[in-house]
Amino acid sequence: DDQRESENVNTELIALRRRLVDEWNAWRARSKAEVSDDKGRDLAKEKQSEEDKEEIE
Amino acid sequence: MRPILLQGHERSLTQIKYNRDGDLLFSCSKDHVINVWYTHNGERLGTYDGHNGTVWTVDVDSESRFMISGAADNELRLWNVATGKCLYTWEFPTAVKRVAFSEDDKQVVCITEQRMGYQCAIRVFNINRAGDGNKQSKEPAHMFNPVGSKATVCAFTAQPGVIFTGHESGKVALFNLKTGEEVHSNERAHGDVVTDLQMSEDRTYCITSSKDKSARIHDTKTLDVIKTFTTETPLNSAALSPNKPYVLLGGGQEAMSVTTTSLRQGKFETRFWHKVFEEEVGRVKGHFGPINTIAVHPKGLSYASGGEDGFVRVHNFDDSYFKSQPYGDLQIED
């Protein structure tokens, strides 16, 4: 019984760690994507303002 | 893992910083000087002399061309890393407690102390990188006074124009530099003074340490607390370890309440915690007093700690550290 219990605890711990890693990786992927989105938008804005300037000239 | 002992400071360390390449380590101290060391052998490359008070804080740009420092003599100084020359000095009514470069090296943010009728202030200076670097503008590009509790630490985030701050009350916040507006805050991020703040490489998250004996990982956009590491000693510093899923924590009781018991109980050890599982994985002994500052090599090849005892210890990790996978083969994103 003790052995079965410790095996259960182990399996649970492994499952917990797996879940924590998955959550962490998902959050990292999300924030990395947001940053590149933000940077892309900034670049687009810069490009837009450059084009505007050219038109003025 | 045999540490290299850097002997050169006569008083306690306040902050240490690796440069981008990780070949140099900058250290500042209550002895008024800043030193720079080769990290591979611990040889001292040079000293930056000029401050007339405790140097509280340093940062170095990504090219290792300019270094910035703040001190109790109310000065913020810009230095040429290679020659050791002071290029420019800004003067304030109170001490400079924290400095940090922006990601593009074009700006510097600094915190000045609240004292003698002066409010705590956050200033951002544009750094003119042309020529020798000795032509800087005296006036800040932006300046504001954070409302409520004074700020103790700050850094630029991944979002343009937004800085992350940690406060005396334990609060963390985001400020818009241009307007000085507090965009977001977490009043109860910590229960006591925030003592250190270090950004992840992409600046989308950071770690803070506090006298409340805990360290926390925060999302720098939402201010969500992602992870908490709770120890049994007040923390002075917390660092993220690139390429390994660990955080490094250091602290110890104040100098006044230091006893031999603290040493025996391992309160002056650098603690390694798993950053995802929030479990302690190991400790490294060495200092004879509280650890004031910890820094990790930008590629995670070594780490250094600076103590109240006046020593800096550089630890180059050995092969077994890189090979070991104590939690099995899990891919954890940095």
Coordinates of C-alpha atoms in Angstrom, one line a residue:
Chain A
D1 CA 0.0 0.0 0.0
D2 CA 2.8 2.4 1.0
Q3 CA 4.5 1.7 -2.3
R4 CA 1.4 2.2 -4.3
E5 CA 0.8 5.5 -2.5
S6 CA 4.3 6.7 -3.1
E7 CA 3.9 5.8 -6.8
N8 CA 0.7 7.7 -6.9
V9 CA 2.4 10.8 -5.3
N10 CA 5.2 10.5 -7.9
T11 CA 2.8 10.3 -10.8
E12 CA 0.9 13.3 -9.5
L13 CA 4.1 15.3 -9.0
I14 CA 5.3 14.5 -12.5
A15 CA 1.8 15.5 -13.9
L16 CA 1.9 18.7 -11.9
R17 CA 5.4 19.6 -13.2
R18 CA 4.4 18.8 -16.7
R19 CA 1.4 21.1 -16.3
L20 CA 3.5 23.9 -14.8
V21 CA 6.0 23.7 -17.7
D22 CA 3.2 23.8 -20.2
E23 CA 1.7 26.8 -18.6
W24 CA 5.0 28.6 -18.4
N25 CA 5.9 27.8 -22.1
A26 CA 2.4 29.0 -23.2
W27 CA 2.8 32.3 -21.3
R28 CA 6.3 32.8 -22.8
A29 CA 5.1 32.1 -26.3
R30 CA 2.2 34.6 -25.8
S31 CA 4.4 37.4 -24.5
K32 CA 7.1 36.9 -27.1
A33 CA 4.4 37.1 -29.8
E34 CA 2.9 40.3 -28.3
V35 CA 6.4 41.9 -28.3
S36 CA 7.0 41.1 -31.9
D37 CA 3.5 42.4 -32.8
D38 CA 4.1 45.6 -30.9
K39 CA 7.5 46.1 -32.7
G40 CA 5.9 45.3 -36.1
R41 CA 3.2 47.9 -35.4
D42 CA 5.9 50.5 -34.5
L43 CA 7.8 49.8 -37.7
A44 CA 4.6 50.1 -39.7
K45 CA 3.9 53.4 -38.1
E46 CA 7.4 54.7 -38.8
K47 CA 7.1 53.6 -42.4
Q48 CA 3.7 55.3 -42.7
S49 CA 5.0 58.6 -41.3
E50 CA 7.9 58.4 -43.7
E51 CA 5.5 57.9 -46.6
D52 CA 3.5 60.9 -45.4
K53 CA 6.6 63.1 -45.4
E54 CA 7.4 62.1 -48.9
E55 CA 3.9 63.1 -50.0
I56 CA 4.2 66.5 -48.4
E57 CA 7.5 67.1 -50.2
Chain B
M1 CA 32.9 24.9 -8.8
R2 CA 35.8 26.8 -7.3
P3 CA 35.0 30.5 -7.0
I4 CA 37.3 33.3 -7.9
L5 CA 37.5 35.9 -5.1
L6 CA 37.7 39.5 -6.3
Q7 CA 39.6 41.5 -3.7
G8 CA 39.7 45.2 -4.3
H9 CA 36.9 46.8 -2.5
E10 CA 37.4 48.0 1.1
R11 CA 33.7 48.1 2.0
S12 CA 30.5 46.4 1.2
L13 CA 29.3 45.9 -2.3
T14 CA 26.1 47.6 -3.5
Q15 CA 25.7 46.4 -7.1
I16 CA 27.5 44.2 -9.7
K17 CA 26.8 43.9 -13.4
Y18 CA 28.1 41.8 -16.3
N19 CA 28.5 43.4 -19.7
R20 CA 26.7 42.0 -22.7
D21 CA 29.5 39.7 -23.7
G22 CA 30.0 38.5 -20.1
D23 CA 33.8 39.0 -20.2
L24 CA 33.6 41.9 -17.8
L25 CA 32.1 42.4 -14.4
F26 CA 31.5 45.9 -13.0
S27 CA 31.2 46.3 -9.2
C28 CA 30.4 49.3 -7.0
S29 CA 30.7 49.8 -3.3
K30 CA 30.4 51.9 -0.2
D31 CA 34.2 52.6 -0.6
H32 CA 33.3 55.2 -3.3
V33 CA 34.9 53.4 -6.2
I34 CA 33.8 51.3 -9.2
N35 CA 35.9 48.4 -10.3
V36 CA 35.9 46.4 -13.5
W37 CA 37.2 42.8 -13.6
Y38 CA 37.9 40.1 -16.2
T39 CA 35.4 37.4 -15.4
H40 CA 37.5 34.5 -16.6
N41 CA 40.4 35.0 -14.2
G42 CA 39.3 37.7 -11.7
E43 CA 42.0 40.1 -12.7
R44 CA 41.1 43.8 -12.2
L45 CA 41.1 45.7 -15.4
G46 CA 40.6 49.1 -13.9
T47 CA 39.0 51.5 -11.4
Y48 CA 36.7 54.4 -12.0
D49 CA 37.6 57.1 -9.5
G50 CA 35.7 60.2 -8.8
H51 CA 32.6 59.7 -6.7
N52 CA 32.7 61.2 -3.2
G53 CA 30.3 58.8 -1.5
T54 CA 28.8 55.4 -1.6
V55 CA 28.3 54.3 -5.2
W56 CA 24.9 52.8 -5.1
T57 CA 24.4 51.6 -8.6
V58 CA 26.0 51.0 -12.0
D59 CA 25.0 49.9 -15.5
V60 CA 26.9 49.4 -18.7
D61 CA 25.7 49.7 -22.3
S62 CA 25.4 46.8 -24.7
E63 CA 28.6 47.8 -26.5
S64 CA 30.6 48.1 -23.3
R65 CA 31.5 51.6 -24.4
F66 CA 29.7 53.7 -21.8
M67 CA 29.1 53.0 -18.1
I68 CA 26.7 55.0 -15.9
S69 CA 26.9 55.3 -12.1
G70 CA 24.9 56.8 -9.3
A71 CA 26.1 57.7 -5.8
A72 CA 25.5 59.2 -2.4
D73 CA 27.4 62.3 -3.5
N74 CA 24.2 63.2 -5.4
E75 CA 25.9 62.6 -8.8
L76 CA 25.1 60.6 -11.8
R77 CA 28.2 60.0 -13.9
L78 CA 28.9 58.8 -17.4
W79 CA 32.2 57.0 -18.0
N80 CA 34.3 55.8 -20.8
V81 CA 34.6 52.1 -20.1
A82 CA 37.9 51.6 -21.9
T83 CA 39.8 54.6 -20.6
G84 CA 38.2 55.0 -17.2
K85 CA 37.6 58.7 -17.9
C86 CA 34.5 60.4 -16.5
L87 CA 32.7 61.9 -19.5
Y88 CA 29.9 63.8 -17.9
T89 CA 28.5 64.5 -14.4
W90 CA 24.9 65.4 -13.5
E91 CA 24.2 66.8 -10.1
F92 CA 21.0 66.5 -8.1
P93 CA 19.8 67.7 -4.6
T94 CA 19.8 64.1 -3.3
A95 CA 21.5 60.7 -3.7
V96 CA 21.2 58.6 -6.9
K97 CA 19.9 55.2 -5.9
R98 CA 19.4 53.4 -9.2
V99 CA 20.4 53.7 -12.8
A100 CA 19.6 51.7 -15.9
F101 CA 20.3 51.9 -19.6
S102 CA 17.5 51.4 -22.2
E103 CA 17.8 48.5 -24.6
D104 CA 19.0 50.7 -27.4
D105 CA 21.6 52.4 -25.2
K106 CA 20.1 55.8 -26.1
Q107 CA 18.6 56.6 -22.7
V108 CA 19.3 56.3 -19.1
V109 CA 16.8 56.2 -16.3
C110 CA 17.7 57.2 -12.7
I111 CA 16.0 57.4 -9.3
T112 CA 17.0 60.1 -6.8
E113 CA 16.3 59.7 -3.1
Q114 CA 13.5 61.4 -1.2
R115 CA 15.2 63.6 1.4
M116 CA 15.4 67.0 3.0
G117 CA 12.3 68.3 1.5
Y118 CA 12.9 66.8 -1.9
Q119 CA 10.6 64.2 -3.4
C120 CA 11.8 61.0 -4.9
A121 CA 12.3 61.7 -8.6
I122 CA 12.6 59.6 -11.7
R123 CA 14.6 61.2 -14.6
V124 CA 15.4 60.0 -18.1
F125 CA 18.4 61.4 -19.9
N126 CA 19.0 61.1 -23.6
I127 CA 22.6 59.9 -24.1
N128 CA 24.5 61.5 -26.9
R129 CA 26.6 58.7 -28.2
A130 CA 28.4 60.8 -30.9
G131 CA 32.1 61.6 -30.6
D132 CA 33.7 61.1 -27.2
G133 CA 30.4 61.1 -25.4
N134 CA 31.3 64.2 -23.3
K135 CA 28.6 66.4 -24.8
Q136 CA 25.5 65.6 -22.9
S137 CA 22.5 67.7 -22.2
K138 CA 22.3 68.9 -18.6
E139 CA 18.5 68.7 -18.5
P140 CA 16.6 65.4 -18.4
A141 CA 14.4 64.5 -21.4
H142 CA 11.7 63.5 -18.9
M143 CA 11.2 63.8 -15.2
F144 CA 8.4 63.0 -12.7
N145 CA 7.8 62.3 -9.1
P146 CA 6.1 58.9 -8.4
V147 CA 3.0 59.4 -6.3
G148 CA 2.8 57.6 -2.9
S149 CA 5.7 55.3 -1.8
K150 CA 9.1 56.2 -3.1
A151 CA 10.7 54.2 -5.8
T152 CA 13.8 52.0 -5.0
V153 CA 14.5 50.3 -8.3
C154 CA 13.6 50.8 -12.0
A155 CA 14.3 49.6 -15.5
F156 CA 13.0 50.0 -19.1
T157 CA 10.5 47.3 -20.2
A158 CA 9.9 45.8 -23.6
Q159 CA 7.2 48.4 -24.2
P160 CA 8.6 51.7 -25.6
G161 CA 8.4 54.6 -23.2
V162 CA 7.3 52.4 -20.2
I163 CA 9.4 51.8 -17.2
F164 CA 8.9 49.2 -14.4
T165 CA 9.5 50.5 -10.8
G166 CA 9.7 48.8 -7.4
H167 CA 8.9 50.8 -4.3
E168 CA 9.6 51.1 -0.6
S169 CA 6.1 49.9 0.3
G170 CA 6.4 46.7 -1.7
K171 CA 4.5 48.1 -4.7
V172 CA 5.5 47.6 -8.3
A173 CA 4.3 49.9 -11.0
L174 CA 4.5 50.8 -14.7
F175 CA 5.1 54.5 -15.6
N176 CA 4.7 56.3 -18.9
L177 CA 8.0 58.2 -19.2
K178 CA 6.6 61.1 -21.3
T179 CA 3.6 61.9 -19.1
G180 CA 4.9 60.6 -15.7
E181 CA 1.6 58.8 -15.4
E182 CA 1.4 55.6 -13.4
V183 CA -0.1 53.3 -16.1
H184 CA -0.5 50.3 -13.9
S185 CA 0.3 49.2 -10.4
N186 CA 0.3 46.2 -8.0
E187 CA 0.2 47.7 -4.5
R188 CA 0.7 44.3 -2.8
A189 CA 3.4 42.8 -5.0
H190 CA 5.6 42.6 -1.9
G191 CA 5.0 43.2 1.8
D192 CA 8.2 45.2 2.3
V193 CA 10.8 47.2 0.4
V194 CA 11.6 46.1 -3.1
T195 CA 15.4 45.6 -3.0
D196 CA 16.3 44.5 -6.5
L197 CA 14.9 44.3 -10.0
Q198 CA 16.4 42.4 -13.0
M199 CA 14.9 42.0 -16.4
S200 CA 14.7 39.0 -18.6
E201 CA 16.7 39.3 -21.9
D202 CA 13.6 40.4 -23.9
R203 CA 12.4 42.5 -21.0
T204 CA 8.9 40.9 -21.1
Y205 CA 9.3 39.7 -17.5
C206 CA 11.4 40.5 -14.5
I207 CA 12.3 39.3 -11.1
T208 CA 12.1 41.4 -7.9
S209 CA 13.5 40.7 -4.5
S210 CA 12.2 42.1 -1.2
K211 CA 12.9 42.5 2.5
D212 CA 9.6 40.5 2.9
K213 CA 11.9 37.4 2.3
S214 CA 10.4 36.6 -1.1
A215 CA 11.3 37.1 -4.7
R216 CA 8.7 37.3 -7.5
I217 CA 8.6 37.0 -11.3
H218 CA 6.3 39.6 -12.9
D219 CA 4.9 40.0 -16.4
T220 CA 6.2 43.5 -17.3
K221 CA 3.1 44.3 -19.4
T222 CA 0.2 43.1 -17.2
L223 CA 2.1 43.2 -13.8
D224 CA 0.7 39.7 -13.1
V225 CA 2.7 37.8 -10.6
I226 CA 3.8 34.7 -12.4
K227 CA 6.0 33.0 -9.7
T228 CA 6.8 33.5 -6.1
F229 CA 9.9 32.2 -4.2
T230 CA 9.6 32.4 -0.4
T231 CA 12.7 32.1 1.7
E232 CA 13.4 32.5 5.5
T233 CA 15.7 35.6 5.2
P234 CA 15.2 39.1 3.9
L235 CA 16.4 39.3 0.3
N236 CA 18.7 41.9 -1.2
S237 CA 19.0 40.5 -4.7
A238 CA 17.4 38.2 -7.2
A239 CA 18.7 37.2 -10.7
L240 CA 17.4 35.2 -13.6
S241 CA 19.7 32.6 -15.1
P242 CA 19.7 32.5 -18.9
N243 CA 19.5 29.1 -20.5
K244 CA 18.7 27.4 -17.2
P245 CA 15.3 27.4 -15.5
Y246 CA 16.8 28.8 -12.2
V247 CA 16.6 32.0 -10.3
L248 CA 19.3 33.0 -7.8
L249 CA 18.5 34.7 -4.5
G250 CA 20.7 36.3 -1.9
G251 CA 20.3 38.2 1.3
G252 CA 20.6 37.9 5.0
Q253 CA 19.9 40.0 8.1
E254 CA 21.0 43.6 8.3
A255 CA 24.6 44.1 9.4
M256 CA 23.4 45.2 12.9
S257 CA 21.6 42.0 13.6
V258 CA 24.2 39.7 12.0
T259 CA 25.2 36.8 14.3
T260 CA 27.3 33.7 14.0
T261 CA 24.0 31.9 14.0
S262 CA 23.0 33.5 10.7
L263 CA 26.2 32.1 9.2
R264 CA 25.6 28.7 10.6
Q265 CA 22.0 28.7 9.4
G266 CA 23.1 29.4 5.9
K267 CA 21.4 32.8 5.7
F268 CA 24.3 34.2 3.6
E269 CA 24.2 31.5 1.0
T270 CA 23.1 32.1 -2.6
R271 CA 20.0 30.1 -3.1
F272 CA 19.1 28.5 -6.5
W273 CA 15.4 28.0 -7.0
H274 CA 13.6 26.3 -9.9
K275 CA 11.8 29.2 -11.6
V276 CA 8.8 27.2 -12.8
F277 CA 8.4 24.7 -10.0
E278 CA 9.1 27.3 -7.2
E279 CA 11.3 24.7 -5.4
E280 CA 14.7 25.3 -3.9
V281 CA 17.3 23.3 -5.8
G282 CA 20.6 24.2 -4.1
R283 CA 22.7 26.6 -2.1
V284 CA 26.2 28.0 -2.5
K285 CA 28.2 29.1 0.6
G286 CA 31.0 31.6 0.8
H287 CA 30.2 35.1 2.1
F288 CA 30.7 36.1 5.8
G289 CA 27.8 38.5 5.8
P290 CA 24.6 39.3 3.9
I291 CA 24.7 39.0 0.1
N292 CA 23.9 42.4 -1.3
T293 CA 23.9 41.8 -5.0
I294 CA 23.9 38.9 -7.5
A295 CA 24.4 38.9 -11.2
V296 CA 24.4 36.0 -13.8
H297 CA 26.5 35.8 -16.9
P298 CA 24.3 36.8 -20.0
K299 CA 24.8 33.3 -21.4
G300 CA 24.4 31.7 -18.0
L301 CA 28.1 30.5 -17.9
S302 CA 28.9 31.9 -14.5
Y303 CA 27.4 34.0 -11.7
A304 CA 28.8 36.5 -9.2
S305 CA 27.8 37.6 -5.8
G306 CA 28.8 40.8 -3.9
G307 CA 28.6 40.8 -0.2
E308 CA 28.4 43.1 2.9
D309 CA 31.8 41.5 3.6
G310 CA 33.4 43.5 0.8
F311 CA 34.1 40.5 -1.5
V312 CA 32.9 39.6 -4.9
R313 CA 32.9 35.9 -5.7
V314 CA 32.7 34.7 -9.3
H315 CA 31.6 31.1 -9.8
N316 CA 32.2 29.5 -13.2
F317 CA 29.7 26.7 -13.6
D318 CA 31.3 23.4 -14.4
D319 CA 30.3 20.8 -17.0
S320 CA 28.2 18.8 -14.5
Y321 CA 26.0 21.8 -13.9
F322 CA 25.2 22.1 -17.7
K323 CA 24.7 18.4 -18.1
S324 CA 22.5 17.8 -15.1
Q325 CA 18.7 17.7 -15.6
P326 CA 17.5 17.1 -12.1
Y327 CA 13.9 17.3 -13.3
G328 CA 14.2 15.2 -16.4
D329 CA 14.1 16.2 -20.0
L330 CA 11.7 19.2 -19.9
Q331 CA 12.0 22.0 -22.4
I332 CA 11.5 25.3 -20.6
E333 CA 11.5 28.5 -22.6
D334 CA 13.7 31.3 -21.3

